[in-house]
Short mmCIF file of C-alpha atoms in Angstrom, two decimals:
data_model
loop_
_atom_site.label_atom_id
_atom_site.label_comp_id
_atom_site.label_asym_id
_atom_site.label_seq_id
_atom_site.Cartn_x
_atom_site.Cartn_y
_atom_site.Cartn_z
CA UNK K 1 0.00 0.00 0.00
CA UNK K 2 1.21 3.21 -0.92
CA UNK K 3 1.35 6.25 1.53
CA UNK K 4 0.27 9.88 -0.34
CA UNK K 5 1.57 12.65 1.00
CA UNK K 6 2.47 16.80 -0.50
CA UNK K 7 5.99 17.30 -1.56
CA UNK K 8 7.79 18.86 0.47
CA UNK K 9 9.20 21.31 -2.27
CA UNK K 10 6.44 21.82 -4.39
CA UNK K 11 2.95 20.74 -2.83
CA UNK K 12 2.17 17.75 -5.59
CA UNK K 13 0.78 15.10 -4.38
CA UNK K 14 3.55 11.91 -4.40
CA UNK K 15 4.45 8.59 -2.76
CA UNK K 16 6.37 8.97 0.49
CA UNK K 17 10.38 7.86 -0.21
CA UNK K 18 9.45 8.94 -4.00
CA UNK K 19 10.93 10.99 -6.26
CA UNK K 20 8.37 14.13 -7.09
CA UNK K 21 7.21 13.95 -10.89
CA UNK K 22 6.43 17.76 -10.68
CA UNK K 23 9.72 19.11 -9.21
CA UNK K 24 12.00 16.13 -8.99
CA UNK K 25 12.59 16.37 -5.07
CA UNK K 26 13.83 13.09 -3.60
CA UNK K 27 11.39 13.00 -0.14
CA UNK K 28 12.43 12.04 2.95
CA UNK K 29 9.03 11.14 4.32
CA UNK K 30 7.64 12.99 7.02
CA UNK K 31 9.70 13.52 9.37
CA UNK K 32 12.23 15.08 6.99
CA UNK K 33 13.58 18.83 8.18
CA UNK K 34 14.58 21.96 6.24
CA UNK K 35 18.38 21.76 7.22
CA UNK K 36 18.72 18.16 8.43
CA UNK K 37 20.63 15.42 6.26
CA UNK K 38 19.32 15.69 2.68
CA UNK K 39 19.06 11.86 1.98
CA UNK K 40 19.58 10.97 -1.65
CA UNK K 41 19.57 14.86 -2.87
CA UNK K 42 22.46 17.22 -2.77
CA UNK K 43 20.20 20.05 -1.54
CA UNK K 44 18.75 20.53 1.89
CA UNK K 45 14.84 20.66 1.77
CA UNK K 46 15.73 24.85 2.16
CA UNK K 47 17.69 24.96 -0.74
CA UNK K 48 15.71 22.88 -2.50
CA UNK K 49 12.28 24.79 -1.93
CA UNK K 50 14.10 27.96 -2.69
CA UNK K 51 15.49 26.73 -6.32
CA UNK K 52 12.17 25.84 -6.66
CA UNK K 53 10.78 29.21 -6.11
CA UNK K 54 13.43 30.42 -8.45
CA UNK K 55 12.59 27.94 -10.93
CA UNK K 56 16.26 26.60 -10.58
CA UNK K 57 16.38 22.88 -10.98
CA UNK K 58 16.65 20.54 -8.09
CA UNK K 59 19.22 18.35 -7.64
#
């Protein structure tokens, strides 16, 4: 069973531990923090959502 939840980056709905389709953020599930460890991405969820914002890509 699959577990929906909002990107963390961008809002779209996707599949927690999934990559986003919309921005290409790598989630951390829930419990995943804006300067913590950044998991399979070599952004922080900060830097990430701020790219975003700047329509910068996400890596």
């Amino acid at each position: 069973m699959d577990y929906i939840m909002k990107c963390p980056v961008c809002g779209h709905e996707v599949d927690m531990f999934d990559i986003c389709d919309n921005c290409d953020y790598k989630n951390s599930g829930p419990k995943e923090n804006l300067d913590g460890p950044t998991g399979p991405n070599k952004m922080t969820l900060r830097e990430a959502r701020e790219a975003y914002k700047e329509g910068k890509k996400i890596v």
